[in-house]
Amino acid sequence: MSRRMLTVVAAALLALTLGVIGSTLPVPFVALGPGPTYDTLGDYEDAPIVAVTDLPTYPTSGHLNMTTVSVTDQLSLFTALSFWVSGDRRLVPREPIFPSDRSTEEVQDENAAQFASSELNAVSAALVELGGPASVVVVGVVPGSPVEGLLELQDEIVSVDGVPVGTAEAVTELIGRSAPGATASLVVRRDGDERTVPVVLGTRPDRPQGFLGITPGLGPLPDSDITISLGGIGGPSAGLMFALGVLDKLTPGELTGGRFVAGTGSIGPSGAVSAIDGVPFKMIAARDVGATVFLVPAANCAEAAASAPEGLTLVRVDTLDDAVQSLDTLRDGGVPPAC
């Protein structure tokens, strides 16, 4: 075999080797991009995303779309390079999203738990905005806390140590009077049945009081039901749009004024809106499906303003009430607070 032929064969083998490595070798990155959006006023798999029973509801119009970020994992070297060159996705280290000390299933379970908590927080925040009345329910359980296995999400808390409770703050205050090691007696209602649950309070390094391990919030009236159903989504960032969907169905008038509104933001049980990740991709997804207004948590405003797609009006919100007031302002022809 001639030297030239040897050189050609060697180059071909090298190219083949590099091709195999580039197409199969995983890299420690994931690609983030725009994900699907869902109208909280609409349906998912032939069922309402927000369903209300035994309470008056009112017609709605327009859209209140929650937005998501897509995460592409198990990237090969060539795939990662193609995303980087095209600019369609952002490459970020894999470790913060899929920590090496947890399995993919554990991360997915955690994201699903955050999503379930955001649904309950959204109902709580909407009821706070409406001024009640409502019941105090468990909207979050801290893993490994004293109540794990004793209380469940949506358990109604009737009383603490014999004192009836009507607000989430009342639960926190009553537990705060007890020291670690003390036994708190909770009366809870689950599926219509009341039971007494004694809980030995734990400790936390950041507080001297006893630690229960729940997040209390407001839930529907005992004889009514508000459910949010949307499968296959994880994380807490849909809370604001869920809460607005609940409010729009429970109040007269059309909150959007017929507009296509989208947004994002984690929400607390009392209505505070918190920052989230992936705002630039969520704005792209919103614009691509036709949104003209995008609700942005105040803490994300600088990032959003720097990368807002053309034709998308950014509205700054700190609380659920801010979002409601801003949508009212838009509907009346005014200009709401912007990023």
PDB file of C-alpha atoms in Angstrom, residues 115-250:
ATOM      1  CA  PHE A 115     -45.442  21.721  41.177  1.00  0.00           C
ATOM      2  CA  ALA A 116     -48.083  20.186  43.446  1.00  0.00           C
ATOM      3  CA  SER A 117     -47.225  22.714  46.142  1.00  0.00           C
ATOM      4  CA  SER A 118     -47.504  25.559  43.609  1.00  0.00           C
ATOM      5  CA  GLU A 119     -51.022  24.394  42.725  1.00  0.00           C
ATOM      6  CA  LEU A 120     -52.095  24.486  46.381  1.00  0.00           C
ATOM      7  CA  ASN A 121     -50.355  27.829  46.961  1.00  0.00           C
ATOM      8  CA  ALA A 122     -52.182  29.236  43.940  1.00  0.00           C
ATOM      9  CA  VAL A 123     -55.569  28.287  45.382  1.00  0.00           C
ATOM     10  CA  SER A 124     -54.556  29.723  48.758  1.00  0.00           C
ATOM     11  CA  ALA A 125     -53.346  32.992  47.217  1.00  0.00           C
ATOM     12  CA  ALA A 126     -56.513  33.350  45.148  1.00  0.00           C
ATOM     13  CA  LEU A 127     -58.690  32.895  48.239  1.00  0.00           C
ATOM     14  CA  VAL A 128     -56.588  35.433  50.155  1.00  0.00           C
ATOM     15  CA  GLU A 129     -57.113  37.873  47.269  1.00  0.00           C
ATOM     16  CA  LEU A 130     -60.861  37.237  47.441  1.00  0.00           C
ATOM     17  CA  GLY A 131     -60.889  37.840  51.181  1.00  0.00           C
ATOM     18  CA  GLY A 132     -62.052  34.342  52.162  1.00  0.00           C
ATOM     19  CA  PRO A 133     -63.762  32.700  53.843  1.00  0.00           C
ATOM     20  CA  ALA A 134     -61.735  29.532  53.483  1.00  0.00           C
ATOM     21  CA  SER A 135     -60.140  26.739  55.457  1.00  0.00           C
ATOM     22  CA  VAL A 136     -56.533  26.399  56.581  1.00  0.00           C
ATOM     23  CA  VAL A 137     -54.887  23.503  54.769  1.00  0.00           C
ATOM     24  CA  VAL A 138     -51.464  21.934  54.441  1.00  0.00           C
ATOM     25  CA  VAL A 139     -49.891  23.220  51.204  1.00  0.00           C
ATOM     26  CA  GLY A 140     -46.399  21.856  51.850  1.00  0.00           C
ATOM     27  CA  VAL A 141     -44.674  19.194  53.955  1.00  0.00           C
ATOM     28  CA  VAL A 142     -40.928  19.416  54.633  1.00  0.00           C
ATOM     29  CA  PRO A 143     -39.215  16.064  53.917  1.00  0.00           C
ATOM     30  CA  GLY A 144     -37.844  14.514  57.097  1.00  0.00           C
ATOM     31  CA  SER A 145     -39.864  16.834  59.336  1.00  0.00           C
ATOM     32  CA  PRO A 146     -41.891  15.699  62.392  1.00  0.00           C
ATOM     33  CA  VAL A 147     -45.147  15.651  60.423  1.00  0.00           C
ATOM     34  CA  GLU A 148     -43.905  13.607  57.478  1.00  0.00           C
ATOM     35  CA  GLY A 149     -46.157  10.567  57.281  1.00  0.00           C
ATOM     36  CA  LEU A 150     -48.674  12.111  59.685  1.00  0.00           C
ATOM     37  CA  LEU A 151     -50.110  14.955  57.619  1.00  0.00           C
ATOM     38  CA  GLU A 152     -50.798  15.111  53.890  1.00  0.00           C
ATOM     39  CA  LEU A 153     -51.211  17.902  51.369  1.00  0.00           C
ATOM     40  CA  GLN A 154     -54.702  19.429  51.553  1.00  0.00           C
ATOM     41  CA  ASP A 155     -55.353  18.175  55.105  1.00  0.00           C
ATOM     42  CA  GLU A 156     -57.502  20.842  56.752  1.00  0.00           C
ATOM     43  CA  ILE A 157     -56.150  22.105  60.077  1.00  0.00           C
ATOM     44  CA  VAL A 158     -59.089  22.701  62.402  1.00  0.00           C
ATOM     45  CA  SER A 159     -57.246  23.555  65.633  1.00  0.00           C
ATOM     46  CA  VAL A 160     -53.815  23.572  67.277  1.00  0.00           C
ATOM     47  CA  ASP A 161     -53.608  22.666  70.979  1.00  0.00           C
ATOM     48  CA  GLY A 162     -57.357  23.179  71.283  1.00  0.00           C
ATOM     49  CA  VAL A 163     -57.359  26.631  69.676  1.00  0.00           C
ATOM     50  CA  PRO A 164     -59.408  26.912  66.442  1.00  0.00           C
ATOM     51  CA  VAL A 165     -57.443  28.386  63.530  1.00  0.00           C
ATOM     52  CA  GLY A 166     -58.763  30.448  60.644  1.00  0.00           C
ATOM     53  CA  THR A 167     -55.544  31.701  59.053  1.00  0.00           C
ATOM     54  CA  ALA A 168     -52.159  30.283  58.117  1.00  0.00           C
ATOM     55  CA  GLU A 169     -50.562  32.891  60.384  1.00  0.00           C
ATOM     56  CA  ALA A 170     -52.540  31.551  63.368  1.00  0.00           C
ATOM     57  CA  VAL A 171     -51.034  28.082  62.879  1.00  0.00           C
ATOM     58  CA  THR A 172     -47.517  29.517  62.722  1.00  0.00           C
ATOM     59  CA  GLU A 173     -48.094  31.648  65.827  1.00  0.00           C
ATOM     60  CA  LEU A 174     -49.478  28.787  67.921  1.00  0.00           C
ATOM     61  CA  ILE A 175     -46.661  26.411  66.978  1.00  0.00           C
ATOM     62  CA  GLY A 176     -44.174  29.190  67.692  1.00  0.00           C
ATOM     63  CA  ARG A 177     -45.247  29.213  71.351  1.00  0.00           C
ATOM     64  CA  SER A 178     -43.928  25.665  71.867  1.00  0.00           C
ATOM     65  CA  ALA A 179     -40.370  24.472  72.410  1.00  0.00           C
ATOM     66  CA  PRO A 180     -38.604  21.616  70.598  1.00  0.00           C
ATOM     67  CA  GLY A 181     -39.615  18.276  72.106  1.00  0.00           C
ATOM     68  CA  ALA A 182     -43.078  19.494  73.093  1.00  0.00           C
ATOM     69  CA  THR A 183     -46.109  17.681  71.697  1.00  0.00           C
ATOM     70  CA  ALA A 184     -48.502  19.730  69.605  1.00  0.00           C
ATOM     71  CA  SER A 185     -52.050  18.407  69.307  1.00  0.00           C
ATOM     72  CA  LEU A 186     -53.508  19.079  65.875  1.00  0.00           C
ATOM     73  CA  VAL A 187     -57.086  18.386  64.901  1.00  0.00           C
ATOM     74  CA  VAL A 188     -57.198  17.831  61.159  1.00  0.00           C
ATOM     75  CA  ARG A 189     -59.977  17.031  58.717  1.00  0.00           C
ATOM     76  CA  ARG A 190     -59.285  14.633  55.842  1.00  0.00           C
ATOM     77  CA  ASP A 191     -61.960  13.416  53.439  1.00  0.00           C
ATOM     78  CA  GLY A 192     -64.607  14.770  55.786  1.00  0.00           C
ATOM     79  CA  ASP A 193     -63.339  12.908  58.876  1.00  0.00           C
ATOM     80  CA  GLU A 194     -61.748  14.710  61.839  1.00  0.00           C
ATOM     81  CA  ARG A 195     -58.864  13.174  63.726  1.00  0.00           C
ATOM     82  CA  THR A 196     -56.439  14.296  66.416  1.00  0.00           C
ATOM     83  CA  VAL A 197     -52.786  14.079  65.425  1.00  0.00           C
ATOM     84  CA  PRO A 198     -50.158  14.482  68.185  1.00  0.00           C
ATOM     85  CA  VAL A 199     -46.809  15.689  66.818  1.00  0.00           C
ATOM     86  CA  VAL A 200     -43.532  15.889  68.752  1.00  0.00           C
ATOM     87  CA  LEU A 201     -41.954  19.126  67.559  1.00  0.00           C
ATOM     88  CA  GLY A 202     -38.465  19.018  66.143  1.00  0.00           C
ATOM     89  CA  THR A 203     -35.619  21.509  66.043  1.00  0.00           C
ATOM     90  CA  ARG A 204     -34.181  23.849  63.439  1.00  0.00           C
ATOM     91  CA  PRO A 205     -30.814  25.598  63.698  1.00  0.00           C
ATOM     92  CA  ASP A 206     -32.347  28.890  62.583  1.00  0.00           C
ATOM     93  CA  ARG A 207     -35.054  29.092  65.266  1.00  0.00           C
ATOM     94  CA  PRO A 208     -35.421  28.399  68.978  1.00  0.00           C
ATOM     95  CA  GLN A 209     -39.109  27.425  68.717  1.00  0.00           C
ATOM     96  CA  GLY A 210     -40.443  23.979  67.992  1.00  0.00           C
ATOM     97  CA  PHE A 211     -40.438  22.896  64.359  1.00  0.00           C
ATOM     98  CA  LEU A 212     -43.557  21.321  62.835  1.00  0.00           C
ATOM     99  CA  GLY A 213     -42.567  21.061  59.188  1.00  0.00           C
ATOM    100  CA  ILE A 214     -45.586  22.210  57.210  1.00  0.00           C
ATOM    101  CA  THR A 215     -46.492  25.196  55.084  1.00  0.00           C
ATOM    102  CA  PRO A 216     -50.042  26.242  55.998  1.00  0.00           C
ATOM    103  CA  GLY A 217     -52.235  28.076  53.520  1.00  0.00           C
ATOM    104  CA  LEU A 218     -55.843  28.691  52.654  1.00  0.00           C
ATOM    105  CA  GLY A 219     -57.872  26.066  50.856  1.00  0.00           C
ATOM    106  CA  PRO A 220     -61.397  25.926  49.456  1.00  0.00           C
ATOM    107  CA  LEU A 221     -64.436  25.922  51.677  1.00  0.00           C
ATOM    108  CA  PRO A 222     -65.028  22.467  53.205  1.00  0.00           C
ATOM    109  CA  ASP A 223     -68.079  21.860  51.005  1.00  0.00           C
ATOM    110  CA  SER A 224     -66.426  23.050  47.766  1.00  0.00           C
ATOM    111  CA  ASP A 225     -63.525  22.019  45.611  1.00  0.00           C
ATOM    112  CA  ILE A 226     -60.965  23.840  43.485  1.00  0.00           C
ATOM    113  CA  THR A 227     -58.577  21.598  41.615  1.00  0.00           C
ATOM    114  CA  ILE A 228     -55.713  22.304  39.229  1.00  0.00           C
ATOM    115  CA  SER A 229     -54.788  19.475  36.908  1.00  0.00           C
ATOM    116  CA  LEU A 230     -51.846  19.556  34.521  1.00  0.00           C
ATOM    117  CA  GLY A 231     -49.653  16.493  34.123  1.00  0.00           C
ATOM    118  CA  GLY A 232     -46.007  16.153  33.179  1.00  0.00           C
ATOM    119  CA  ILE A 233     -44.869  19.578  34.412  1.00  0.00           C
ATOM    120  CA  GLY A 234     -42.455  20.220  37.277  1.00  0.00           C
ATOM    121  CA  GLY A 235     -41.222  23.100  39.403  1.00  0.00           C
ATOM    122  CA  PRO A 236     -42.957  25.987  41.194  1.00  0.00           C
ATOM    123  CA  SER A 237     -43.027  28.697  38.525  1.00  0.00           C
ATOM    124  CA  ALA A 238     -46.631  28.268  37.320  1.00  0.00           C
ATOM    125  CA  GLY A 239     -48.131  29.457  40.613  1.00  0.00           C
ATOM    126  CA  LEU A 240     -48.938  33.030  39.569  1.00  0.00           C
ATOM    127  CA  MET A 241     -50.771  32.019  36.394  1.00  0.00           C
ATOM    128  CA  PHE A 242     -52.673  29.260  38.198  1.00  0.00           C
ATOM    129  CA  ALA A 243     -53.816  31.757  40.840  1.00  0.00           C
ATOM    130  CA  LEU A 244     -54.999  34.170  38.146  1.00  0.00           C
ATOM    131  CA  GLY A 245     -56.895  31.346  36.447  1.00  0.00           C
ATOM    132  CA  VAL A 246     -58.659  30.545  39.712  1.00  0.00           C
ATOM    133  CA  LEU A 247     -59.489  34.205  40.326  1.00  0.00           C
ATOM    134  CA  ASP A 248     -60.841  34.764  36.827  1.00  0.00           C
ATOM    135  CA  LYS A 249     -63.244  31.841  37.175  1.00  0.00           C
ATOM    136  CA  LEU A 250     -64.427  32.914  40.646  1.00  0.00           C
TER     137      LEU A 250
END
